[in-house]
Amino acid sequence: MAPNSVRQIATVIKYELLKYLRGRRLLAIVLLTIIISAIFLIVPPAIGTAYPKDPTDFITRVLSFLGVLSILSATFFGADAIVSEYESKTGYFLFPNPIRKTAIFVGKFIASALVSVGAIGLYYVIAVVSVRVIDGSIPANTGLSFAYSLIYLFAILAIAYLFSAIMRSSVYSLVLTFFTFFLILPIIDAVGSVAKFKPWFSVTFANGISQYIFQNPYPADKVFTTTAAGGPSAGVQTYSLVQYYPEIRLSVIVMAAYFVVAFVLSIILARRREM
Amino acid sequence: MYKTVNALYRQQQIGFLQRECKQRHAEKVSMMESIVIEHLSKKYGQFVAVNDLNLTVEQGVCVGYLGPNGAGKTTTIKVLTNLLRATNGKAYLNGIDVIHHPKAALEGVGAVVETPEFYPQLTPDECLSYVGTIRGMSGEAIAERSHAVLEQVKLLEVADKRTGQFSKGMKQRLAIAQALLHEPSILILDEPTSGLDPRGMVEVRDIIKGLIKTDITILMSSHLLYEVQEVCDKVAIIDRGVLLTYDSVKNLSAGQDVTVTITTLDPITRPEFEAIKALKDVTSVKRTETLALKLSFSGGPETQFHVLRGILNTGVKVVSYMPQRAAIEDVYLQLVPEGEA
Ligand SMILES: Nc1ncnc2c1ncn2[C@@H]1O[C@H](COP(=O)(O)OP(=O)(O)OP(=O)(O)O)[C@@H](O)[C@H]1O
Ligand SMILES: [Mg+2]
C-alpha cells in the first residue's frame, strides 16, 4: 500500500537532497558563497584600507552579491528540475509508480528551496558573524533583509521552475532563467530610470528592498538632472534620470505574487506534461 | 493507532474506487481481468498513434504485444503507466481506472517503459530504496527484495556503484529489477530484452518464465517473435494503432504450416525426394542445396515428429532437422503488410 502524499513528498525531498549533495552544483554554490564573502573580508586588510566604519555600510557591502547568488541558486536548483525528468528519461523510472505527479513536483521544489535557502543562509551567517566580530554590532533590520531575500529567492525559484515545466531542453531552461534575471529584468529596471516609469512590477527591482532596508531613513525616489553641451547648433541640453526605490509593502506583495502564480502554474503544467 | 486508522481508511478508499469502477462497468470488469483497455485512442496532434484499441488480459496470462516500429505499442504502454493522457477511452489495472486514479491503479504494477534512465548520482540500491519507499515497503522488505532482484538481474556486484557510468544493458537490467521489486501482480514491459547481451536476454527470459508459473499478469511488447512464442500465452498484434489480432499462441500457430530445413550427410536421390514428398501431412518439398531440403507440413509437434520418422524411414541420413521460423512469425508476416513503418 503506497503511503499518503505527504510521506511520499518527504521521500522525494530526501532523494532530491541526496542527489544535490552528490552533485557539483551545491558544492559550486557553497564555494562561491565563501569566495565572495572572503573577497570582502580579505581584500581591505590586504591592500591596507580599513573596513567600513559603519556596520550597515559594511554588511551592505558584504551582501552585495546577494542578487547574483540568488539567481545562481534559482538557475542551478530550479531551472532544470522538471525538464530533466523528461529530457534525460528518468521520468520513465519515477512516474509509473503509485505517486501523484503533484507530490513529485512539490517534493522537488521543496528540495531545491531547501538547498537555495541553505546557500543564502550561509551568506548571511558569514556576513553577520564577520560584521559582529569586526564592528562589534549587528546592523538593525538584518533579519528583515534576510526575510525579504528569501521571498525573492522563492519567487525566482518558482519562475525558474515554471521555465523548467515549459521548456523542451534543460539547456534552454537554464539559459532562459539566467538571462531573465541577469539581463532582461535589469534592463527593464534601467529603462525605467530613463523613461521615468517605476518598474514596481519587476521582481528584480522589488528585490532592492533586501538591501535598502539597511538604510535609515529608507531612501525615497530621486531625480538627477545633468546638463550637457550638444553639437555647435544644438546648444545646451538637459537630461534627467530618476533613481527609483522599491516600496517595501508593494515589493513584498509583488514577489509573493510571482512565487504563488509561478509555482501553481508550474505544477499544473508539469502535471499535464507528457513523457 | 493513527497509522492503522489511516491504512484502513485508504483501504476503504481503494475498495471504493474498485467498486465504483466495477459499477460503472456493469459486470464487464471482473477481478479476473487484470488489464482492461476499452476504446482507447491516443492522438499526437492530428496523428492517431492508437486507434480505438480494445484489449483484455486475464489474470495470470502473459501477452506478447507485437507490431512494426511506430505501431503504437509504446504509446499504449505509456497510457497504462500514467506517462501519457489518453485522448479517448478507458484503461483499468486490477479493476482501477488508471486514467483517473493512477496512484491507486499503479499500486500492484511493475513497469519497464522504453529504456529508463536512472539518476546518475544514485546507486542501484538507492534507486530501489527510492521507489520501494514511495510504494510503502518497509526498510527490511526493501533490503531483502533489493538483494533478491539485483541478484536475479546480475547487478549485485555493482549494487553500491553510481548508475552514471552504467551501460545501456546494465540500465535495462536495473529497470527490470525495479519493476520486480515489490512483487507486482501486473508486469508491463516494453521490449524488456532490448539492449541486453545474449546471455542477458536468456536470463531475463528465464526470469519471465519463472514468473509465469505464478499468477502474475504480463503485457510485454517485443520484436523477438521466437521469444514471444516461447514465453507468452497470447499474442496481440497492432499496426498503425489498430489491433489486428488477439489470440492464444496455440490457436495462432495451429493453422500455420511448419517449415523445416533438413540437412543430410549424402545428396538426396530422386526416389528419396519423391518418398519424402509423398509423406502424410507434407505440403511442399524444395531442394535448396545439394545437402539441404526445405519442407512444409501442417500440424503441431506430433506431426513434426511423424514427418521426421517418415524421412528417416526412407533411409535418408539426416544430420539436422530445424524448424525454419516461429509460427508466430508467419502469422505476423501475413497480417502486417509490407511498407514503411
Ligand atoms: N511524443 C510524440 N509526438 C508525436 N508523435 C509521436 C510521439 N510519440 C510517438 N509518436 C508517434 O506515434 C507512433 C507510435 O509510436 P510508438 O512509440 O507507440 O511505436 P512503437 O510501436 O512502440 O514502435 P517501436 O517498435 O519502434 O518501439 C509513431 O508513429 C511515432 O512517430
Ligand atoms: Mg516502442
XYZ file of C-alpha atoms and ligand atoms in Angstrom:
648
model
C 0.000 0.000 0.000
C 1.543 3.280 -1.087
C 1.767 5.848 1.726
C -0.125 9.142 1.659
C 1.207 12.008 -0.437
C 2.817 13.861 2.483
C 5.046 10.906 3.291
C 5.805 10.421 -0.374
C 6.783 14.095 -0.681
C 9.193 13.573 2.215
C 10.718 10.638 0.320
C 11.109 12.713 -2.838
C 12.777 15.512 -0.826
C 15.174 13.042 0.785
C 16.389 11.608 -2.516
C 16.499 15.005 -4.244
C 18.727 16.294 -1.446
C 20.914 13.219 -1.756
C 21.276 13.949 -5.468
C 22.236 17.563 -4.710
C 24.766 16.501 -2.091
C 26.413 14.180 -4.607
C 26.225 16.655 -7.477
C 28.563 19.515 -8.287
C 26.114 22.389 -8.163
C 25.661 22.554 -4.413
C 29.411 22.448 -3.941
C 29.810 25.203 -6.532
C 27.283 27.474 -4.798
C 28.818 26.921 -1.372
C 32.330 27.598 -2.668
C 31.129 30.706 -4.472
C 29.435 31.998 -1.318
C 32.616 31.508 0.649
C 34.823 33.087 -2.023
C 32.564 36.139 -2.434
C 32.419 36.731 1.319
C 36.147 36.181 1.618
C 36.873 38.831 -1.004
C 35.107 41.481 1.065
C 36.796 40.328 4.245
C 40.310 39.716 2.978
C 40.854 42.376 0.336
C 40.590 45.535 2.505
C 43.304 44.498 5.006
C 45.394 43.077 2.172
C 45.521 46.385 0.320
C 45.803 48.336 3.539
C 42.411 50.007 3.645
C 40.151 49.867 6.640
C 36.782 48.107 6.734
C 33.823 50.493 6.519
C 33.310 52.085 9.928
C 29.562 51.833 9.786
C 28.304 48.249 10.333
C 25.381 48.980 7.994
C 27.757 50.034 5.231
C 29.878 47.013 5.932
C 27.088 44.429 5.777
C 25.579 46.002 2.648
C 28.967 45.683 1.037
C 29.497 42.062 2.080
C 25.996 41.184 0.941
C 26.287 42.990 -2.379
C 26.344 39.724 -4.327
C 23.044 38.611 -2.824
C 21.165 39.068 -6.082
C 23.772 37.166 -8.087
C 23.833 34.317 -5.618
C 20.040 34.067 -5.574
C 19.901 33.967 -9.363
C 22.585 31.292 -9.484
C 20.715 29.230 -6.889
C 17.456 29.516 -8.814
C 19.239 28.566 -12.020
C 21.179 25.662 -10.542
C 18.390 24.170 -8.439
C 15.201 25.168 -10.226
C 15.795 25.759 -13.911
C 16.066 22.131 -14.984
C 14.247 20.405 -12.144
C 11.219 19.384 -14.204
C 12.545 19.327 -17.757
C 15.392 16.998 -16.798
C 12.987 14.219 -15.772
C 11.599 14.284 -19.298
C 14.732 15.096 -21.217
C 17.018 12.595 -19.516
C 14.264 9.947 -19.308
C 14.455 9.474 -15.559
C 10.696 10.055 -15.635
C 10.330 6.576 -17.104
C 11.708 5.301 -13.827
C 9.865 7.618 -11.421
C 6.429 8.362 -12.932
C 4.989 4.829 -13.329
C 4.938 4.490 -9.542
C 1.871 4.874 -7.325
C 2.552 8.539 -6.588
C 0.803 11.685 -7.751
C 2.839 13.807 -10.119
C 1.949 16.784 -7.909
C 3.671 15.041 -4.992
C 6.792 14.516 -7.099
C 6.953 18.140 -8.246
C 6.129 19.629 -4.854
C 8.827 17.431 -3.292
C 11.341 18.507 -5.889
C 10.518 22.174 -5.338
C 10.870 21.917 -1.575
C 14.238 20.201 -2.000
C 15.535 22.919 -4.324
C 14.170 25.584 -1.987
C 15.965 23.956 0.948
C 19.369 23.959 -0.721
C 18.894 27.504 -2.055
C 17.851 28.787 1.363
C 20.895 26.988 2.748
C 23.201 28.837 0.350
C 21.666 32.273 1.013
C 21.527 31.494 4.736
C 25.214 30.657 4.729
C 25.932 34.001 3.066
C 24.003 35.882 5.763
C 25.658 33.893 8.530
C 29.120 34.736 7.207
C 28.131 38.392 6.782
C 26.566 38.719 10.231
C 29.377 36.900 12.024
C 32.103 38.951 10.352
C 30.368 42.277 10.968
C 29.792 41.261 14.558
C 33.446 40.296 15.009
C 34.913 43.305 13.220
C 32.474 46.056 14.185
C 31.086 44.594 17.365
C 27.439 45.037 16.442
C 24.793 43.594 14.181
C 23.012 46.147 11.992
C 19.346 46.679 12.650
C 16.989 45.119 10.103
C 19.343 42.240 9.232
C 16.510 39.830 9.982
C 14.111 41.744 7.725
C 16.693 41.841 4.968
C 17.077 38.062 5.234
C 13.306 37.588 5.138
C 12.990 39.761 2.017
C 15.840 37.849 0.390
C 14.023 34.605 0.995
C 10.815 35.908 -0.560
C 12.814 36.968 -3.595
C 14.565 33.610 -3.701
C 11.254 31.741 -3.611
C 9.843 33.980 -6.333
C 12.687 33.473 -8.779
C 12.989 29.798 -7.913
C 9.303 29.367 -8.771
C 9.803 31.257 -12.042
C 12.799 29.048 -12.844
C 10.601 26.077 -12.016
C 7.953 27.366 -14.391
C 10.527 27.661 -17.163
C 11.596 24.102 -16.439
C 7.982 22.954 -16.788
C 7.634 24.653 -20.175
C 10.967 24.272 -21.910
C 11.860 21.233 -24.016
C 15.534 21.256 -23.084
C 17.459 21.767 -19.866
C 19.989 23.995 -21.548
C 17.333 26.400 -22.846
C 15.668 26.478 -19.463
C 18.950 27.219 -17.670
C 19.868 29.944 -20.164
C 16.401 31.488 -20.118
C 16.357 31.626 -16.311
C 19.808 33.117 -16.070
C 19.208 35.767 -18.707
C 15.759 36.701 -17.469
C 17.074 37.694 -14.069
C 20.530 38.795 -15.073
C 19.745 40.724 -18.212
C 16.126 41.141 -19.233
C 14.618 42.338 -15.961
C 17.628 44.524 -15.014
C 17.368 46.175 -18.455
C 13.686 46.899 -17.836
C 14.633 48.313 -14.435
C 17.268 50.546 -16.041
C 14.970 51.683 -18.833
C 12.531 52.717 -16.121
C 15.068 55.180 -14.760
C 15.465 56.858 -18.129
C 11.886 56.621 -19.376
C 10.566 57.664 -15.976
C 8.294 54.796 -15.083
C 8.708 52.933 -11.865
C 9.247 49.209 -12.537
C 7.411 48.190 -9.360
C 6.193 45.024 -11.099
C 9.718 43.753 -11.756
C 10.806 41.067 -9.335
C 14.468 42.075 -9.547
C 13.535 45.685 -8.825
C 11.400 44.611 -5.875
C 14.342 42.648 -4.515
C 16.082 46.008 -3.847
C 14.259 46.148 -0.517
C 16.555 43.492 0.948
C 19.476 45.936 0.566
C 17.759 49.328 1.060
C 16.172 48.145 4.296
C 19.576 48.674 5.926
C 19.442 52.400 5.114
C 17.973 54.733 7.672
C 15.798 56.534 6.705
C 14.540 54.298 3.912
C 15.506 56.079 0.644
C 12.946 57.937 -1.463
C 12.839 58.298 -5.264
C 15.293 60.928 -6.513
C 15.574 62.875 -9.759
C 19.026 63.589 -11.121
C 19.418 66.290 -13.738
C 22.510 66.723 -15.828
C 23.202 69.309 -18.451
C 25.408 68.574 -21.379
C 26.663 70.652 -24.259
C 25.404 69.267 -27.531
C 26.805 69.961 -31.004
C 27.557 73.540 -32.111
C 23.992 74.128 -33.224
C 22.202 72.128 -30.534
C 23.118 74.339 -27.637
C 22.774 73.073 -24.122
C 20.572 70.047 -23.352
C 19.221 68.777 -20.085
C 18.969 65.092 -19.242
C 17.235 63.774 -16.224
C 17.254 60.345 -14.641
C 15.133 59.066 -11.820
C 16.559 56.794 -9.195
C 13.549 54.736 -8.123
C 13.428 52.833 -4.869
C 11.041 49.903 -4.373
C 8.332 50.369 -1.768
C 8.548 47.718 0.883
C 4.980 46.564 1.187
C 4.276 46.631 -2.547
C 7.520 44.806 -3.292
C 6.749 42.046 -0.801
C 3.340 41.603 -2.416
C 4.839 41.614 -5.924
C 7.453 38.989 -5.030
C 4.938 36.832 -3.176
C 2.580 37.052 -6.150
C 5.329 35.926 -8.518
C 6.014 32.989 -6.248
C 2.404 31.859 -5.921
C 1.475 32.290 -9.579
C 4.647 30.742 -10.972
C 4.568 27.839 -8.521
C 0.926 26.938 -9.120
C 1.315 27.314 -12.875
C 4.450 25.186 -12.941
C 2.738 22.360 -11.049
C -0.295 22.472 -13.345
C 1.874 22.428 -16.468
C 4.199 19.739 -15.125
C 1.246 17.511 -14.271
C -0.128 17.855 -17.777
C 3.199 17.306 -19.442
C 3.556 14.037 -21.323
C 6.557 11.793 -21.475
C -3.430 3.789 16.211
C -3.392 6.660 13.767
C -1.488 4.533 11.297
C -3.969 1.698 11.349
C -6.925 4.031 11.070
C -5.206 5.744 8.196
C -4.410 2.471 6.472
C -7.947 1.286 6.990
C -9.243 4.495 5.522
C -7.034 4.126 2.493
C -8.090 0.540 2.021
C -11.671 1.658 2.098
C -10.822 4.298 -0.449
C -9.282 1.729 -2.788
C -12.244 -0.521 -2.193
C -14.485 2.365 -3.068
C -12.567 3.111 -6.237
C -12.707 -0.509 -7.269
C -16.415 -0.748 -6.589
C -17.022 2.488 -8.402
C -15.120 1.318 -11.451
C -16.839 -2.045 -11.358
C -20.248 -0.495 -11.154
C -19.525 1.884 -13.958
C -18.552 -1.127 -15.942
C -21.580 -3.199 -15.225
C -20.296 -6.756 -14.905
C -17.693 -6.379 -17.589
C -14.678 -5.927 -15.356
C -14.178 -8.800 -13.029
C -11.169 -9.190 -10.807
C -10.057 -11.984 -13.086
C -9.315 -9.393 -15.714
C -6.087 -7.697 -14.729
C -5.764 -5.330 -17.660
C -8.761 -3.938 -19.487
C -8.356 -1.461 -22.327
C -11.549 -0.091 -23.848
C -11.852 2.029 -26.971
C -8.502 3.561 -26.202
C -7.259 6.232 -28.592
C -4.229 8.438 -28.441
C -3.548 11.275 -30.833
C -0.376 13.308 -31.079
C -1.813 16.455 -32.634
C -3.637 15.137 -35.688
C -1.670 11.896 -35.826
C -3.536 8.883 -34.465
C -0.995 6.643 -32.727
C -3.526 4.299 -31.095
C -6.965 3.914 -32.629
C -9.925 2.547 -30.691
C -7.969 -0.231 -29.033
C -9.745 -2.941 -27.060
C -7.720 -5.496 -25.164
C -8.404 -7.556 -22.076
C -5.750 -9.560 -20.293
C -6.971 -12.112 -17.792
C -5.132 -12.645 -14.554
C -2.144 -14.958 -14.834
C -1.841 -14.628 -18.596
C 1.250 -13.432 -20.441
C 0.505 -11.450 -23.573
C 3.075 -10.641 -26.240
C 2.359 -7.252 -27.778
C 3.683 -7.185 -31.322
C 3.730 -4.751 -34.199
C 6.094 -2.918 -36.522
C 8.069 0.155 -35.498
C 5.726 3.038 -34.830
C 2.693 0.766 -34.487
C 1.675 2.248 -31.153
C 2.962 -0.326 -28.676
C 4.947 2.077 -26.515
C 2.124 4.609 -26.738
C -0.334 2.052 -25.329
C 2.077 1.138 -22.566
C 2.667 4.787 -21.699
C -1.057 5.350 -21.278
C -1.212 2.334 -18.972
C 1.654 3.675 -16.867
C 0.483 7.265 -16.413
C 3.087 8.744 -18.759
C 0.576 9.874 -21.379
C -3.010 11.050 -21.214
C -5.379 9.101 -23.421
C -7.312 11.094 -25.997
C -10.257 8.765 -25.629
C -11.256 5.550 -23.974
C -10.571 3.814 -20.713
C -7.960 1.604 -19.158
C -8.204 -0.424 -15.975
C -5.471 -2.118 -13.998
C -6.709 -4.600 -11.421
C -10.122 -3.055 -11.886
C -8.991 0.511 -11.155
C -9.236 3.273 -13.733
C -5.615 4.217 -14.425
C -6.524 7.386 -16.298
C -8.430 8.940 -13.410
C -6.861 7.192 -10.427
C -3.282 6.451 -11.489
C -1.943 6.310 -7.931
C -4.309 3.557 -6.872
C -4.203 1.749 -10.210
C -0.397 1.536 -10.334
C -0.215 0.063 -6.848
C 0.317 -3.534 -7.944
C 2.033 -2.760 -11.214
C 5.682 -3.057 -12.169
C 6.705 -1.447 -15.439
C 9.635 -1.003 -17.761
C 8.952 1.642 -20.395
C 11.490 2.230 -23.179
C 14.942 2.122 -21.588
C 14.588 4.277 -18.494
C 17.473 6.325 -17.200
C 18.412 6.487 -13.554
C 19.704 9.387 -11.513
C 23.437 9.194 -12.182
C 24.272 10.235 -8.609
C 22.373 7.313 -7.082
C 23.342 3.648 -6.822
C 21.060 0.730 -7.759
C 20.462 0.137 -4.044
C 19.370 3.758 -3.600
C 17.197 3.748 -6.714
C 15.398 0.682 -5.408
C 15.049 2.195 -1.921
C 13.588 5.308 -3.519
C 10.763 3.523 -5.347
C 10.369 0.970 -2.561
C 9.746 3.770 -0.050
C 7.357 5.505 -2.430
C 5.481 2.226 -2.609
C 5.353 1.970 1.166
C 7.651 -1.027 1.569
C 9.372 -1.370 4.923
C 13.133 -0.955 5.256
C 13.660 -4.678 5.790
C 11.419 -5.601 2.882
C 13.327 -3.209 0.629
C 16.698 -4.595 1.722
C 15.596 -8.179 1.253
C 13.859 -7.674 -2.087
C 16.620 -5.394 -3.447
C 19.125 -8.133 -2.815
C 16.895 -10.710 -4.456
C 16.079 -8.725 -7.613
C 19.614 -7.395 -8.088
C 20.814 -10.971 -7.850
C 18.214 -12.032 -10.403
C 19.386 -9.427 -12.911
C 23.055 -9.981 -12.008
C 23.742 -6.486 -10.707
C 24.617 -7.438 -7.147
C 28.282 -6.618 -7.671
C 27.539 -3.043 -8.669
C 24.707 -2.519 -6.182
C 26.637 0.314 -4.500
C 28.160 1.894 -7.607
C 26.578 5.019 -9.045
C 24.486 4.361 -12.131
C 26.019 7.283 -14.039
C 28.580 5.061 -15.743
C 26.257 2.114 -16.362
C 25.954 0.695 -19.875
C 22.614 0.515 -21.653
C 22.224 -3.151 -20.800
C 23.041 -2.574 -17.139
C 20.366 0.132 -17.006
C 17.915 -2.231 -18.655
C 18.708 -4.845 -16.005
C 18.167 -2.296 -13.253
C 14.895 -1.292 -14.903
C 13.739 -4.889 -14.736
C 14.887 -5.130 -11.122
C 12.856 -2.069 -10.079
C 9.791 -3.454 -11.856
C 10.042 -6.694 -9.870
C 10.989 -5.128 -6.524
C 7.523 -5.052 -4.979
C 6.397 -8.417 -6.394
C 3.793 -6.873 -8.683
C 0.626 -8.633 -9.755
C 0.841 -6.972 -13.174
C 4.048 -6.560 -15.130
C 4.083 -4.196 -18.104
C 7.238 -4.481 -20.155
C 8.246 -2.516 -23.235
C 10.826 -4.547 -25.121
C 12.316 -5.965 -21.930
C 15.310 -7.644 -23.551
C 16.308 -4.736 -25.790
C 19.882 -3.691 -25.242
C 20.794 -6.837 -23.367
C 23.677 -9.100 -24.325
C 22.790 -12.641 -25.478
C 23.212 -14.100 -22.018
C 21.223 -11.226 -20.544
C 18.365 -11.952 -22.941
C 18.303 -15.582 -21.899
C 18.460 -14.603 -18.235
C 15.630 -12.107 -18.494
C 13.567 -14.600 -20.478
C 14.186 -17.133 -17.730
C 13.109 -14.624 -15.084
C 9.886 -14.022 -17.005
C 9.349 -17.757 -17.487
C 9.819 -18.216 -13.755
C 7.202 -15.531 -13.055
C 4.711 -17.105 -15.427
C 4.439 -20.071 -13.093
C 2.975 -17.674 -10.507
C -0.323 -15.918 -11.173
C 1.304 -12.711 -12.379
C -0.183 -10.983 -15.422
C 2.268 -9.813 -18.065
C 1.873 -7.487 -21.032
C 5.110 -7.424 -22.945
C 5.904 -5.661 -26.194
C 8.614 -7.243 -28.275
C 10.099 -7.614 -31.721
C 11.565 -11.018 -30.915
C 8.895 -13.377 -32.170
C 10.528 -16.586 -31.011
C 10.845 -15.000 -27.573
C 7.130 -14.255 -27.526
C 6.271 -17.706 -28.838
C 8.438 -19.258 -26.164
C 7.255 -17.175 -23.236
C 3.745 -15.865 -23.875
C 0.317 -17.486 -23.743
C -1.340 -14.983 -26.037
C -0.329 -12.595 -28.772
C -1.769 -9.218 -29.722
C -0.622 -7.693 -32.994
C -1.079 -3.996 -33.621
C -0.302 -1.953 -36.717
C -0.818 1.786 -37.241
C -2.654 1.935 -33.956
C -5.182 -0.745 -34.891
C -5.361 -4.153 -33.247
C -5.088 -6.779 -35.980
C -5.429 -9.936 -33.965
C -5.530 -11.122 -30.373
C -5.482 -14.842 -29.741
C -3.591 -17.592 -27.970
C -0.224 -18.627 -29.344
C -1.654 -22.129 -29.748
C -4.605 -21.023 -31.886
C -2.488 -18.736 -33.982
C 0.157 -21.366 -34.685
C -2.381 -24.127 -35.291
C -3.379 -23.042 -38.767
C 0.187 -22.374 -39.808
C 2.357 -24.652 -41.904
C 5.616 -25.505 -40.213
C 8.673 -25.216 -42.394
C 11.743 -27.264 -41.513
C 15.151 -27.320 -43.062
C 16.813 -30.706 -43.284
C 20.470 -31.209 -43.957
C 21.772 -34.615 -44.959
C 25.047 -36.482 -44.982
C 24.783 -37.591 -48.628
C 22.996 -35.938 -51.531
C 19.330 -36.945 -51.651
C 18.427 -39.194 -54.535
C 15.383 -38.733 -56.755
C 13.431 -41.673 -55.208
C 14.209 -40.417 -51.702
C 12.963 -36.961 -52.650
C 9.733 -38.396 -54.065
C 9.253 -40.551 -50.947
C 9.565 -37.530 -48.706
C 7.155 -35.595 -50.882
C 4.647 -38.413 -50.557
C 4.755 -38.412 -46.740
C 1.465 -37.743 -44.967
C 0.885 -34.059 -43.990
C 3.808 -32.784 -46.069
C 2.579 -29.953 -48.265
C 5.730 -28.990 -50.128
C 9.355 -30.023 -50.527
C 12.092 -27.972 -52.123
C 15.750 -28.733 -52.606
C 17.703 -25.665 -51.513
C 21.256 -27.049 -51.733
C 22.842 -30.361 -52.613
C 22.720 -31.415 -48.993
C 19.657 -29.450 -47.870
C 15.902 -29.641 -48.254
C 13.142 -27.360 -47.139
C 9.772 -28.925 -46.457
C 6.490 -27.681 -45.083
C 3.730 -29.534 -43.323
C 0.686 -28.569 -41.369
C 0.293 -29.665 -37.801
C 1.878 -29.433 -34.389
C 4.841 -31.097 -32.676
C 3.192 -34.504 -33.096
C 3.181 -34.139 -36.879
C 6.699 -32.756 -36.769
C 7.824 -35.961 -35.074
C 5.997 -38.242 -37.529
C 7.414 -36.389 -40.506
C 10.920 -36.816 -39.128
C 10.367 -40.525 -38.573
C 8.965 -40.835 -42.082
C 12.054 -39.178 -43.512
C 14.367 -41.431 -41.531
C 12.397 -44.455 -42.737
C 13.186 -43.523 -46.338
C 16.838 -44.133 -45.479
C 17.980 -40.512 -45.806
C 20.872 -39.781 -43.453
C 19.529 -36.724 -41.634
C 22.152 -34.569 -39.975
C 19.833 -31.810 -38.775
C 16.124 -31.097 -38.703
C 15.374 -27.483 -37.887
C 12.081 -25.609 -37.842
C 12.643 -22.629 -40.110
C 10.979 -19.961 -38.030
C 8.382 -19.429 -35.398
C 4.808 -19.997 -36.475
C 4.006 -16.627 -34.941
C 6.366 -15.122 -37.447
C 4.219 -16.415 -40.296
C 1.080 -15.031 -38.700
C 2.840 -11.741 -38.212
C 4.093 -11.556 -41.777
C 0.659 -12.410 -43.141
C -1.150 -9.832 -41.016
C 1.256 -6.943 -41.057
C 1.530 -5.603 -44.579
C 4.804 -4.601 -46.131
C 5.597 -0.926 -46.192
C 7.285 1.757 -44.271
C 6.979 1.805 -40.511
N 5.568 12.449 -28.489
C 5.169 12.129 -29.736
N 4.740 13.085 -30.574
C 4.322 12.786 -31.811
N 4.272 11.554 -32.318
C 4.686 10.551 -31.537
C 5.155 10.784 -30.203
N 5.493 9.602 -29.658
C 5.251 8.669 -30.611
N 4.767 9.236 -31.735
C 4.355 8.526 -32.956
O 3.370 7.590 -32.618
C 3.558 6.395 -33.342
C 3.605 5.222 -32.396
O 4.781 5.281 -31.654
P 5.168 4.187 -30.577
O 6.378 4.668 -29.868
O 3.978 3.855 -29.770
O 5.522 2.955 -31.509
P 6.037 1.513 -31.105
O 5.017 0.560 -31.555
O 6.452 1.474 -29.696
O 7.294 1.391 -32.063
P 8.731 0.709 -31.811
O 8.557 -0.712 -32.165
O 9.593 1.399 -32.794
O 9.120 0.937 -30.406
C 4.812 6.581 -34.171
O 4.433 6.878 -35.493
C 5.505 7.758 -33.548
O 6.151 8.512 -34.530
Mg 8.287 1.237 -28.670
